[in-house]
PDB file of C-alpha atoms in Angstrom:
ATOM      1  CA  MET A  23     -41.502  27.054  20.048  1.00 35.00           C
ATOM      2  CA  ALA A  24     -39.113  29.765  18.843  1.00 39.00           C
ATOM      3  CA  ALA A  25     -36.130  27.945  20.339  1.00 40.00           C
ATOM      4  CA  TYR A  26     -37.279  24.710  18.696  1.00 34.00           C
ATOM      5  CA  SER A  27     -37.578  26.447  15.313  1.00 41.00           C
ATOM      6  CA  GLN A  28     -34.135  28.017  15.643  1.00 44.00           C
ATOM      7  CA  THR A  29     -32.607  24.647  16.568  1.00 39.00           C
ATOM      8  CA  SER A  30     -34.330  22.940  13.644  1.00 42.00           C
ATOM      9  CA  LEU A  31     -33.125  25.654  11.288  1.00 39.00           C
ATOM     10  CA  LEU A  32     -29.556  25.293  12.554  1.00 39.00           C
ATOM     11  CA  ILE A  33     -29.577  21.515  12.072  1.00 38.00           C
ATOM     12  CA  PHE A  34     -31.088  21.903   8.621  1.00 39.00           C
ATOM     13  CA  SER A  35     -28.408  24.448   7.663  1.00 40.00           C
ATOM     14  CA  ILE A  36     -25.620  22.152   8.857  1.00 35.00           C
ATOM     15  CA  LEU A  37     -27.021  19.239   6.851  1.00 37.00           C
ATOM     16  CA  ILE A  38     -27.234  21.364   3.719  1.00 36.00           C
ATOM     17  CA  ALA A  39     -23.670  22.608   4.161  1.00 37.00           C
ATOM     18  CA  PHE A  40     -22.404  19.079   4.711  1.00 33.00           C
ATOM     19  CA  SER A  41     -24.115  17.813   1.569  1.00 36.00           C
ATOM     20  CA  LEU A  42     -22.577  20.622  -0.447  1.00 33.00           C
ATOM     21  CA  PHE A  43     -19.035  20.431   0.836  1.00 33.00           C
ATOM     22  CA  LYS A  44     -18.372  16.851   1.878  1.00 33.00           C
ATOM     23  CA  PRO A  45     -15.679  15.127  -0.194  1.00 35.00           C
ATOM     24  CA  SER A  46     -17.067  13.303  -3.206  1.00 35.00           C
ATOM     25  CA  GLN A  47     -15.175  10.430  -4.739  1.00 37.00           C
ATOM     26  CA  SER A  48     -16.949  10.815  -8.056  1.00 38.00           C
ATOM     27  CA  GLN A  49     -16.071  14.536  -8.215  1.00 46.00           C
ATOM     28  CA  SER A  50     -12.413  14.032  -7.330  1.00 80.00           C
ATOM     29  CA  ALA A  51     -11.789  11.103  -9.680  1.00 96.00           C
ATOM     30  CA  GLY A  52     -10.329  11.953 -13.062  1.00 98.00           C
ATOM     31  CA  ILE A  53      -7.965  11.080 -15.906  1.00 98.00           C
ATOM     32  CA  SER A  54      -4.228  11.674 -15.911  1.00 98.00           C
ATOM     33  CA  VAL A  55      -2.272  11.749 -19.169  1.00 98.00           C
ATOM     34  CA  TYR A  56       1.361  11.935 -20.272  1.00 98.00           C
ATOM     35  CA  TRP A  57       2.286  14.586 -22.817  1.00 98.00           C
ATOM     36  CA  GLY A  58       5.577  15.514 -24.434  1.00 98.00           C
ATOM     37  CA  GLN A  59       6.989  12.494 -26.256  1.00 97.00           C
ATOM     38  CA  ASN A  60       5.548  12.991 -29.727  1.00 97.00           C
ATOM     39  CA  GLY A  61       5.452  16.208 -31.704  1.00 95.00           C
ATOM     40  CA  GLY A  62       2.304  15.000 -33.451  1.00 96.00           C
ATOM     41  CA  GLU A  63       0.172  14.928 -30.310  1.00 98.00           C
ATOM     42  CA  GLY A  64      -0.802  18.596 -30.418  1.00 97.00           C
ATOM     43  CA  THR A  65       0.084  21.385 -28.047  1.00 98.00           C
ATOM     44  CA  LEU A  66      -0.132  21.243 -24.285  1.00 98.00           C
ATOM     45  CA  ALA A  67      -2.823  23.928 -24.356  1.00 98.00           C
ATOM     46  CA  ASP A  68      -4.874  21.922 -26.857  1.00 98.00           C
ATOM     47  CA  THR A  69      -4.495  18.820 -24.687  1.00 98.00           C
ATOM     48  CA  CYS A  70      -5.947  20.639 -21.708  1.00 98.00           C
ATOM     49  CA  ALA A  71      -8.668  22.281 -23.803  1.00 98.00           C
ATOM     50  CA  THR A  72     -10.162  18.862 -24.598  1.00 98.00           C
ATOM     51  CA  GLY A  73     -11.696  18.857 -21.121  1.00 98.00           C
ATOM     52  CA  LEU A  74     -10.756  15.192 -20.721  1.00 98.00           C
ATOM     53  CA  TYR A  75      -7.925  15.450 -18.218  1.00 98.00           C
ATOM     54  CA  GLN A  76      -7.507  16.543 -14.624  1.00 98.00           C
ATOM     55  CA  TYR A  77      -3.740  15.911 -14.548  1.00 98.00           C
ATOM     56  CA  VAL A  78      -1.070  16.289 -17.227  1.00 98.00           C
ATOM     57  CA  ASN A  79       2.449  14.924 -16.807  1.00 98.00           C
ATOM     58  CA  ILE A  80       5.049  16.645 -18.991  1.00 98.00           C
ATOM     59  CA  GLY A  81       7.657  14.038 -19.882  1.00 98.00           C
ATOM     60  CA  PHE A  82      10.497  13.690 -19.451  1.00 98.00           C
ATOM     61  CA  LEU A  83      13.466  14.985 -17.528  1.00 98.00           C
ATOM     62  CA  THR A  84      15.617  12.122 -18.774  1.00 98.00           C
ATOM     63  CA  THR A  85      19.018  13.004 -17.314  1.00 97.00           C
ATOM     64  CA  PHE A  86      19.681  14.101 -13.728  1.00 97.00           C
ATOM     65  CA  GLY A  87      21.422  13.081 -10.535  1.00 97.00           C
ATOM     66  CA  ASN A  88      24.880  11.735  -9.781  1.00 95.00           C
ATOM     67  CA  GLY A  89      26.510  15.001 -10.842  1.00 94.00           C
ATOM     68  CA  GLN A  90      24.984  15.037 -14.320  1.00 97.00           C
ATOM     69  CA  THR A  91      23.693  18.165 -16.005  1.00 96.00           C
ATOM     70  CA  PRO A  92      19.892  17.773 -16.153  1.00 97.00           C
ATOM     71  CA  VAL A  93      18.399  17.229 -19.616  1.00 97.00           C
ATOM     72  CA  LEU A  94      14.755  17.820 -20.551  1.00 98.00           C
ATOM     73  CA  ASN A  95      13.513  15.800 -23.529  1.00 97.00           C
ATOM     74  CA  LEU A  96      10.240  16.904 -25.123  1.00 97.00           C
ATOM     75  CA  ALA A  97      10.712  15.113 -28.444  1.00 94.00           C
ATOM     76  CA  GLY A  98       9.613  17.316 -31.350  1.00 92.00           C
ATOM     77  CA  HIS A  99       7.793  19.951 -29.328  1.00 97.00           C
ATOM     78  CA  CYS A 100      10.709  22.245 -28.590  1.00 96.00           C
ATOM     79  CA  ASP A 101      14.450  22.345 -27.960  1.00 94.00           C
ATOM     80  CA  PRO A 102      15.345  23.150 -24.327  1.00 94.00           C
ATOM     81  CA  PRO A 103      19.038  24.051 -24.958  1.00 93.00           C
ATOM     82  CA  SER A 104      18.042  26.754 -27.436  1.00 94.00           C
ATOM     83  CA  GLY A 105      15.373  28.106 -25.081  1.00 95.00           C
ATOM     84  CA  THR A 106      12.381  27.365 -27.298  1.00 96.00           C
ATOM     85  CA  CYS A 107      10.525  25.503 -24.526  1.00 97.00           C
ATOM     86  CA  THR A 108      10.054  28.644 -22.452  1.00 97.00           C
ATOM     87  CA  GLY A 109       6.994  29.396 -24.580  1.00 96.00           C
ATOM     88  CA  LEU A 110       5.244  26.504 -22.835  1.00 98.00           C
ATOM     89  CA  SER A 111       4.683  28.776 -19.849  1.00 98.00           C
ATOM     90  CA  ASN A 112       1.556  30.196 -21.461  1.00 98.00           C
ATOM     91  CA  ASP A 113       0.244  26.678 -22.131  1.00 98.00           C
ATOM     92  CA  ILE A 114       0.967  25.623 -18.563  1.00 98.00           C
ATOM     93  CA  ARG A 115      -0.898  28.622 -17.163  1.00 98.00           C
ATOM     94  CA  ALA A 116      -3.800  27.958 -19.544  1.00 98.00           C
ATOM     95  CA  CYS A 117      -4.052  24.403 -18.236  1.00 98.00           C
ATOM     96  CA  GLN A 118      -3.878  25.534 -14.622  1.00 98.00           C
ATOM     97  CA  ALA A 119      -6.586  28.126 -15.265  1.00 98.00           C
ATOM     98  CA  ARG A 120      -8.842  25.195 -16.159  1.00 98.00           C
ATOM     99  CA  GLY A 121      -8.106  23.561 -12.800  1.00 98.00           C
ATOM    100  CA  ILE A 122      -5.704  21.014 -14.297  1.00 98.00           C
ATOM    101  CA  ARG A 123      -2.606  20.081 -12.302  1.00 98.00           C
ATOM    102  CA  VAL A 124       0.526  20.063 -14.453  1.00 98.00           C
ATOM    103  CA  LEU A 125       3.529  18.047 -13.294  1.00 99.00           C
ATOM    104  CA  LEU A 126       7.036  17.434 -14.618  1.00 99.00           C
ATOM    105  CA  SER A 127       7.768  13.731 -15.030  1.00 98.00           C
ATOM    106  CA  LEU A 128      11.196  12.409 -14.099  1.00 98.00           C
ATOM    107  CA  GLY A 129      12.797   9.419 -15.767  1.00 97.00           C
ATOM    108  CA  GLY A 130      10.917   7.435 -18.367  1.00 96.00           C
ATOM    109  CA  ALA A 131      11.782   4.174 -20.059  1.00 92.00           C
ATOM    110  CA  SER A 132      15.110   5.488 -21.374  1.00 90.00           C
ATOM    111  CA  GLY A 133      17.550   8.030 -20.090  1.00 90.00           C
ATOM    112  CA  SER A 134      20.454   8.514 -17.730  1.00 94.00           C
ATOM    113  CA  TYR A 135      19.246   9.144 -14.223  1.00 97.00           C
ATOM    114  CA  SER A 136      20.186   7.959 -10.766  1.00 96.00           C
ATOM    115  CA  LEU A 137      20.720   9.206  -7.232  1.00 97.00           C
ATOM    116  CA  SER A 138      24.012   8.456  -5.548  1.00 97.00           C
ATOM    117  CA  SER A 139      23.191   9.596  -2.020  1.00 98.00           C
ATOM    118  CA  ALA A 140      20.694  11.426   0.163  1.00 98.00           C
ATOM    119  CA  ASP A 141      22.684  14.605  -0.431  1.00 98.00           C
ATOM    120  CA  ASP A 142      22.454  14.042  -4.196  1.00 98.00           C
ATOM    121  CA  ALA A 143      18.692  13.679  -3.820  1.00 98.00           C
ATOM    122  CA  ARG A 144      18.507  16.996  -1.979  1.00 98.00           C
ATOM    123  CA  GLN A 145      20.555  18.686  -4.692  1.00 98.00           C
ATOM    124  CA  VAL A 146      18.181  17.375  -7.368  1.00 98.00           C
ATOM    125  CA  ALA A 147      15.216  18.584  -5.286  1.00 98.00           C
ATOM    126  CA  ASN A 148      16.749  22.060  -5.082  1.00 98.00           C
ATOM    127  CA  TYR A 149      17.296  22.065  -8.843  1.00 98.00           C
ATOM    128  CA  LEU A 150      13.689  21.072  -9.495  1.00 98.00           C
ATOM    129  CA  TRP A 151      12.348  23.646  -7.048  1.00 98.00           C
ATOM    130  CA  ASN A 152      14.343  26.488  -8.569  1.00 98.00           C
ATOM    131  CA  ASN A 153      13.925  25.554 -12.231  1.00 98.00           C
ATOM    132  CA  TYR A 154      10.394  24.161 -12.455  1.00 98.00           C
ATOM    133  CA  LEU A 155       8.545  24.835  -9.204  1.00 98.00           C
ATOM    134  CA  GLY A 156       8.220  27.819  -6.868  1.00 98.00           C
ATOM    135  CA  GLY A 157      11.882  28.806  -6.647  1.00 97.00           C
ATOM    136  CA  SER A 158      13.852  31.065  -8.935  1.00 96.00           C
ATOM    137  CA  SER A 159      16.583  30.579 -11.513  1.00 96.00           C
ATOM    138  CA  GLY A 160      17.956  32.433 -14.491  1.00 93.00           C
ATOM    139  CA  SER A 161      17.517  29.395 -16.716  1.00 93.00           C
ATOM    140  CA  ARG A 162      14.059  27.913 -16.229  1.00 97.00           C
ATOM    141  CA  PRO A 163      13.595  25.478 -19.183  1.00 98.00           C
ATOM    142  CA  LEU A 164       9.802  25.914 -19.307  1.00 98.00           C
ATOM    143  CA  GLY A 165       9.825  29.629 -18.587  1.00 97.00           C
ATOM    144  CA  ASP A 166       8.385  31.407 -15.587  1.00 97.00           C
ATOM    145  CA  ALA A 167       5.266  29.264 -15.135  1.00 98.00           C
ATOM    146  CA  VAL A 168       5.255  27.337 -11.863  1.00 98.00           C
ATOM    147  CA  LEU A 169       4.408  23.665 -12.204  1.00 98.00           C
ATOM    148  CA  ASP A 170       2.163  21.996  -9.643  1.00 98.00           C
ATOM    149  CA  GLY A 171       4.464  19.112  -8.848  1.00 98.00           C
ATOM    150  CA  ILE A 172       6.790  16.303  -9.815  1.00 99.00           C
ATOM    151  CA  ASP A 173       5.996  12.845 -11.183  1.00 99.00           C
ATOM    152  CA  PHE A 174       8.345   9.896 -10.570  1.00 98.00           C
ATOM    153  CA  ASP A 175       8.370   7.558 -13.583  1.00 98.00           C
ATOM    154  CA  ILE A 176      11.504   5.714 -12.511  1.00 98.00           C
ATOM    155  CA  GLU A 177      12.132   2.643 -14.637  1.00 96.00           C
ATOM    156  CA  SER A 178      15.878   2.066 -14.409  1.00 92.00           C
ATOM    157  CA  GLY A 179      18.697   2.069 -11.891  1.00 88.00           C
ATOM    158  CA  SER A 180      18.349   1.178  -8.244  1.00 88.00           C
ATOM    159  CA  GLY A 181      15.576   1.928  -5.786  1.00 92.00           C
ATOM    160  CA  GLN A 182      17.833   3.948  -3.520  1.00 95.00           C
ATOM    161  CA  PHE A 183      17.223   7.532  -2.413  1.00 98.00           C
ATOM    162  CA  TRP A 184      13.983   8.169  -4.321  1.00 98.00           C
ATOM    163  CA  ASP A 185      12.262   8.465  -0.950  1.00 98.00           C
ATOM    164  CA  GLU A 186      14.858  11.093   0.002  1.00 98.00           C
ATOM    165  CA  LEU A 187      14.081  13.043  -3.163  1.00 98.00           C
ATOM    166  CA  ALA A 188      10.352  12.892  -2.438  1.00 98.00           C
ATOM    167  CA  ARG A 189      10.884  14.049   1.157  1.00 98.00           C
ATOM    168  CA  ALA A 190      13.063  16.937   0.049  1.00 98.00           C
ATOM    169  CA  LEU A 191      10.476  18.047  -2.512  1.00 98.00           C
ATOM    170  CA  SER A 192       7.689  17.733   0.056  1.00 98.00           C
ATOM    171  CA  GLY A 193       9.665  20.045   2.310  1.00 98.00           C
ATOM    172  CA  PHE A 194       9.145  22.889  -0.131  1.00 98.00           C
ATOM    173  CA  SER A 195       5.379  22.671   0.390  1.00 97.00           C
ATOM    174  CA  SER A 196       5.826  24.967   3.381  1.00 96.00           C
ATOM    175  CA  GLN A 197       6.497  27.691   0.774  1.00 97.00           C
ATOM    176  CA  ARG A 198       4.206  26.506  -2.028  1.00 97.00           C
ATOM    177  CA  ARG A 199       2.359  23.225  -2.330  1.00 98.00           C
ATOM    178  CA  VAL A 200       4.279  20.599  -4.297  1.00 98.00           C
ATOM    179  CA  TYR A 201       2.205  17.634  -5.478  1.00 98.00           C
ATOM    180  CA  LEU A 202       4.025  14.355  -5.923  1.00 98.00           C
ATOM    181  CA  SER A 203       3.021  11.373  -8.049  1.00 98.00           C
ATOM    182  CA  ALA A 204       4.544   7.983  -8.777  1.00 98.00           C
ATOM    183  CA  ALA A 205       4.136   5.659 -11.763  1.00 98.00           C
ATOM    184  CA  PRO A 206       5.229   2.197 -10.599  1.00 98.00           C
ATOM    185  CA  GLN A 207       4.927  -0.961 -12.678  1.00 98.00           C
ATOM    186  CA  CYS A 208       2.102  -3.273 -11.586  1.00 98.00           C
ATOM    187  CA  PRO A 209       4.331  -6.105 -10.207  1.00 98.00           C
ATOM    188  CA  ILE A 210       4.827  -5.912  -6.442  1.00 98.00           C
ATOM    189  CA  PRO A 211       7.201  -4.724  -5.168  1.00 97.00           C
ATOM    190  CA  ASP A 212       8.095  -2.080  -7.704  1.00 97.00           C
ATOM    191  CA  ALA A 213      11.794  -2.405  -8.442  1.00 95.00           C
ATOM    192  CA  HIS A 214      12.517   1.293  -8.020  1.00 96.00           C
ATOM    193  CA  LEU A 215       9.864   3.131  -6.013  1.00 97.00           C
ATOM    194  CA  ASP A 216       8.755   0.576  -3.432  1.00 97.00           C
ATOM    195  CA  THR A 217      10.427   2.270  -0.450  1.00 96.00           C
ATOM    196  CA  ALA A 218       9.138   5.714  -1.382  1.00 96.00           C
ATOM    197  CA  ILE A 219       5.603   4.461  -2.017  1.00 97.00           C
ATOM    198  CA  ARG A 220       5.420   2.542   1.250  1.00 95.00           C
ATOM    199  CA  ALA A 221       6.557   5.680   3.072  1.00 94.00           C
ATOM    200  CA  GLY A 222       3.354   7.421   1.964  1.00 96.00           C
ATOM    201  CA  LEU A 223       5.133  10.264   0.189  1.00 95.00           C
ATOM    202  CA  PHE A 224       2.923  10.515  -2.914  1.00 98.00           C
ATOM    203  CA  ASP A 225      -0.371  12.303  -3.472  1.00 98.00           C
ATOM    204  CA  PHE A 226      -1.124  10.217  -6.573  1.00 98.00           C
ATOM    205  CA  VAL A 227       0.056   6.741  -7.537  1.00 98.00           C
ATOM    206  CA  TRP A 228      -0.776   5.841 -11.151  1.00 98.00           C
ATOM    207  CA  ILE A 229       0.143   2.206 -11.575  1.00 98.00           C
ATOM    208  CA  GLN A 230       1.251   1.013 -15.003  1.00 98.00           C
ATOM    209  CA  PHE A 231      -0.999  -1.964 -15.719  1.00 98.00           C
ATOM    210  CA  TYR A 232       0.710  -2.661 -19.044  1.00 98.00           C
ATOM    211  CA  ASN A 233       3.836  -4.351 -20.392  1.00 97.00           C
ATOM    212  CA  ASN A 234       3.573  -6.880 -17.539  1.00 97.00           C
ATOM    213  CA  ASP A 235       1.583  -9.993 -18.440  1.00 96.00           C
ATOM    214  CA  GLN A 236       1.410 -11.170 -14.822  1.00 96.00           C
ATOM    215  CA  CYS A 237      -0.885  -8.288 -13.880  1.00 98.00           C
ATOM    216  CA  ASP A 238      -2.162  -6.478 -16.966  1.00 98.00           C
ATOM    217  CA  TYR A 239      -5.149  -7.225 -19.199  1.00 98.00           C
ATOM    218  CA  ARG A 240      -4.701 -10.180 -21.574  1.00 97.00           C
ATOM    219  CA  GLY A 241      -8.325 -11.077 -22.291  1.00 97.00           C
ATOM    220  CA  SER A 242      -9.283 -11.526 -18.631  1.00 97.00           C
ATOM    221  CA  VAL A 243      -9.559  -8.904 -15.909  1.00 98.00           C
ATOM    222  CA  ASP A 244      -8.991 -11.357 -13.040  1.00 98.00           C
ATOM    223  CA  ASN A 245      -5.245 -10.881 -12.581  1.00 97.00           C
ATOM    224  CA  LEU A 246      -5.553  -7.131 -12.954  1.00 98.00           C
ATOM    225  CA  LEU A 247      -8.285  -6.833 -10.320  1.00 98.00           C
ATOM    226  CA  ALA A 248      -6.404  -9.095  -7.923  1.00 98.00           C
ATOM    227  CA  ARG A 249      -3.296  -6.951  -8.262  1.00 98.00           C
ATOM    228  CA  TRP A 250      -5.303  -3.729  -7.935  1.00 98.00           C
ATOM    229  CA  ASN A 251      -6.586  -4.966  -4.575  1.00 98.00           C
ATOM    230  CA  GLN A 252      -3.021  -5.619  -3.460  1.00 98.00           C
ATOM    231  CA  TRP A 253      -1.909  -2.174  -4.526  1.00 98.00           C
ATOM    232  CA  VAL A 254      -4.674  -0.278  -2.733  1.00 98.00           C
ATOM    233  CA  SER A 255      -3.818  -2.209   0.424  1.00 97.00           C
ATOM    234  CA  LEU A 256      -0.113  -1.395   0.030  1.00 96.00           C
ATOM    235  CA  VAL A 257      -0.320   2.344  -0.676  1.00 97.00           C
ATOM    236  CA  PRO A 258      -0.630   4.031   2.740  1.00 96.00           C
ATOM    237  CA  SER A 259      -1.847   7.423   1.541  1.00 94.00           C
ATOM    238  CA  GLY A 260      -2.882   9.329  -1.568  1.00 95.00           C
ATOM    239  CA  ARG A 261      -5.095   8.299  -4.459  1.00 98.00           C
ATOM    240  CA  VAL A 262      -4.467   5.257  -6.652  1.00 98.00           C
ATOM    241  CA  PHE A 263      -5.028   5.338 -10.423  1.00 98.00           C
ATOM    242  CA  LEU A 264      -5.342   2.508 -12.930  1.00 98.00           C
ATOM    243  CA  GLY A 265      -2.728   3.149 -15.624  1.00 99.00           C
ATOM    244  CA  LEU A 266      -3.538   1.891 -19.126  1.00 99.00           C
ATOM    245  CA  PRO A 267      -2.269   2.346 -22.696  1.00 98.00           C
ATOM    246  CA  ALA A 268      -4.572   4.516 -24.803  1.00 98.00           C
ATOM    247  CA  ALA A 269      -4.279   2.219 -27.839  1.00 98.00           C
ATOM    248  CA  PRO A 270      -2.769  -1.167 -28.729  1.00 98.00           C
ATOM    249  CA  GLY A 271       0.272   0.553 -30.233  1.00 98.00           C
ATOM    250  CA  ALA A 272       0.970   2.567 -27.091  1.00 98.00           C
ATOM    251  CA  ALA A 273       2.488  -0.390 -25.212  1.00 98.00           C
ATOM    252  CA  GLY A 274       3.835  -3.875 -25.695  1.00 97.00           C
ATOM    253  CA  GLY A 275       0.787  -5.388 -24.037  1.00 97.00           C
ATOM    254  CA  GLY A 276      -2.078  -4.634 -21.695  1.00 98.00           C
ATOM    255  CA  PHE A 277      -4.412  -2.594 -23.891  1.00 98.00           C
ATOM    256  CA  MET A 278      -7.963  -2.884 -22.579  1.00 98.00           C
ATOM    257  CA  PRO A 279     -10.919  -1.975 -24.798  1.00 98.00           C
ATOM    258  CA  PRO A 280     -12.911   0.898 -23.296  1.00 98.00           C
ATOM    259  CA  ASP A 281     -16.093  -1.171 -23.011  1.00 98.00           C
ATOM    260  CA  VAL A 282     -14.261  -3.798 -20.942  1.00 98.00           C
ATOM    261  CA  LEU A 283     -12.888  -1.098 -18.667  1.00 98.00           C
ATOM    262  CA  THR A 284     -16.236   0.576 -18.112  1.00 98.00           C
ATOM    263  CA  SER A 285     -18.244  -2.630 -17.650  1.00 98.00           C
ATOM    264  CA  GLN A 286     -15.880  -5.073 -15.942  1.00 98.00           C
ATOM    265  CA  VAL A 287     -13.235  -3.033 -14.117  1.00 98.00           C
ATOM    266  CA  LEU A 288     -14.352   0.454 -13.108  1.00 98.00           C
ATOM    267  CA  PRO A 289     -17.518  -0.684 -11.287  1.00 98.00           C
ATOM    268  CA  THR A 290     -15.288  -2.796  -9.025  1.00 98.00           C
ATOM    269  CA  ILE A 291     -12.278  -0.575  -8.408  1.00 98.00           C
ATOM    270  CA  LYS A 292     -14.354   2.573  -7.849  1.00 98.00           C
ATOM    271  CA  SER A 293     -15.580   1.035  -4.591  1.00 96.00           C
ATOM    272  CA  SER A 294     -12.129   1.536  -3.089  1.00 96.00           C
ATOM    273  CA  PRO A 295     -11.748   4.720  -1.008  1.00 95.00           C
ATOM    274  CA  ARG A 296      -8.264   5.042  -2.521  1.00 96.00           C
ATOM    275  CA  TYR A 297      -9.555   5.115  -6.103  1.00 98.00           C
ATOM    276  CA  GLY A 298      -8.472   8.267  -7.911  1.00 98.00           C
ATOM    277  CA  GLY A 299      -9.206   7.563 -11.554  1.00 98.00           C
ATOM    278  CA  VAL A 300      -7.404   6.358 -14.673  1.00 98.00           C
ATOM    279  CA  MET A 301      -3.946   7.227 -16.005  1.00 99.00           C
ATOM    280  CA  VAL A 302      -3.498   7.108 -19.794  1.00 98.00           C
ATOM    281  CA  TRP A 303      -0.289   6.582 -21.742  1.00 98.00           C
ATOM    282  CA  ASN A 304      -0.145   8.792 -23.723  1.00 98.00           C
ATOM    283  CA  ARG A 305      -1.715  11.830 -25.378  1.00 98.00           C
ATOM    284  CA  PHE A 306      -0.481  10.958 -28.888  1.00 98.00           C
ATOM    285  CA  PHE A 307      -2.262   7.598 -28.811  1.00 98.00           C
ATOM    286  CA  ASP A 308      -5.325   8.917 -27.008  1.00 98.00           C
ATOM    287  CA  GLN A 309      -7.477   9.521 -30.056  1.00 97.00           C
ATOM    288  CA  SER A 310     -10.686   8.175 -28.542  1.00 98.00           C
ATOM    289  CA  PHE A 311      -9.897   6.173 -25.392  1.00 98.00           C
ATOM    290  CA  SER A 312     -10.373   8.902 -22.784  1.00 98.00           C
ATOM    291  CA  SER A 313     -13.460  10.298 -24.458  1.00 98.00           C
ATOM    292  CA  ALA A 314     -14.980   6.805 -24.396  1.00 98.00           C
ATOM    293  CA  ILE A 315     -14.359   6.296 -20.654  1.00 98.00           C
ATOM    294  CA  ALA A 316     -14.627   9.831 -19.258  1.00 98.00           C
ATOM    295  CA  GLY A 317     -18.265   9.488 -18.305  1.00 97.00           C
ATOM    296  CA  SER A 318     -17.554   6.355 -16.267  1.00 98.00           C
ATOM    297  CA  VAL A 319     -14.353   7.364 -14.483  1.00 98.00           C
TER     298      VAL A 319
END
């Protein structure tokens, strides 16, 4: 009887522990947002204090690679050459204290960036590690705060060597974890990141379902859902996010009203084990979009 009771208690304890600590898709899903391209969007600390976001991408490092001196562009927020962006370290730490992952986004829709070789990719990785991640440098543009990772928003140039850059950055995780994300366009294959994505190098893939009428929302969700299914089958690892503009003015097309998203799209895509949440472009335009969908993400 005593042995039976002890066995029952052990099984019961294991079941309780499993229920408490097993991975939960609903708990891990969240909203990712881009910040940094409009001085009127508020501070980084204020963005994180809204409680709406689990990931913030600081954009953008617009010039790098091919022997170029890297250039950080944060619009009207601060001026990197004069050193006024180092004050963002306190904001970054405030966000991280809330459990929010803060990443530096590379590229963007305009800029001068490319990789000329695998060695060039490794040099860029070393620069990023020492100036934004866990390394050290005498000229860290954002100060001494250590970012959580790097986002690849590559929208120009060739698709060569981005996988090499991702591998080199991943190699630093033996010293301190480096999270990697990618922001491909919704057409398949992505013109720039296809090789890197198929190699399974990214922790998060937030797909831009906008500015592409073949796969974004234009009054019907059918094409979008069909393409989502293709993407989750293509991405070999990591979590996949549905990227959307936060307002009609945020993109050239693809804005989806929040009620359409919560009633016609999220109930379907959340069934995928790869589902990670929603990516929003961008904080300046996100006056009410994320607050309207947060309870359904």
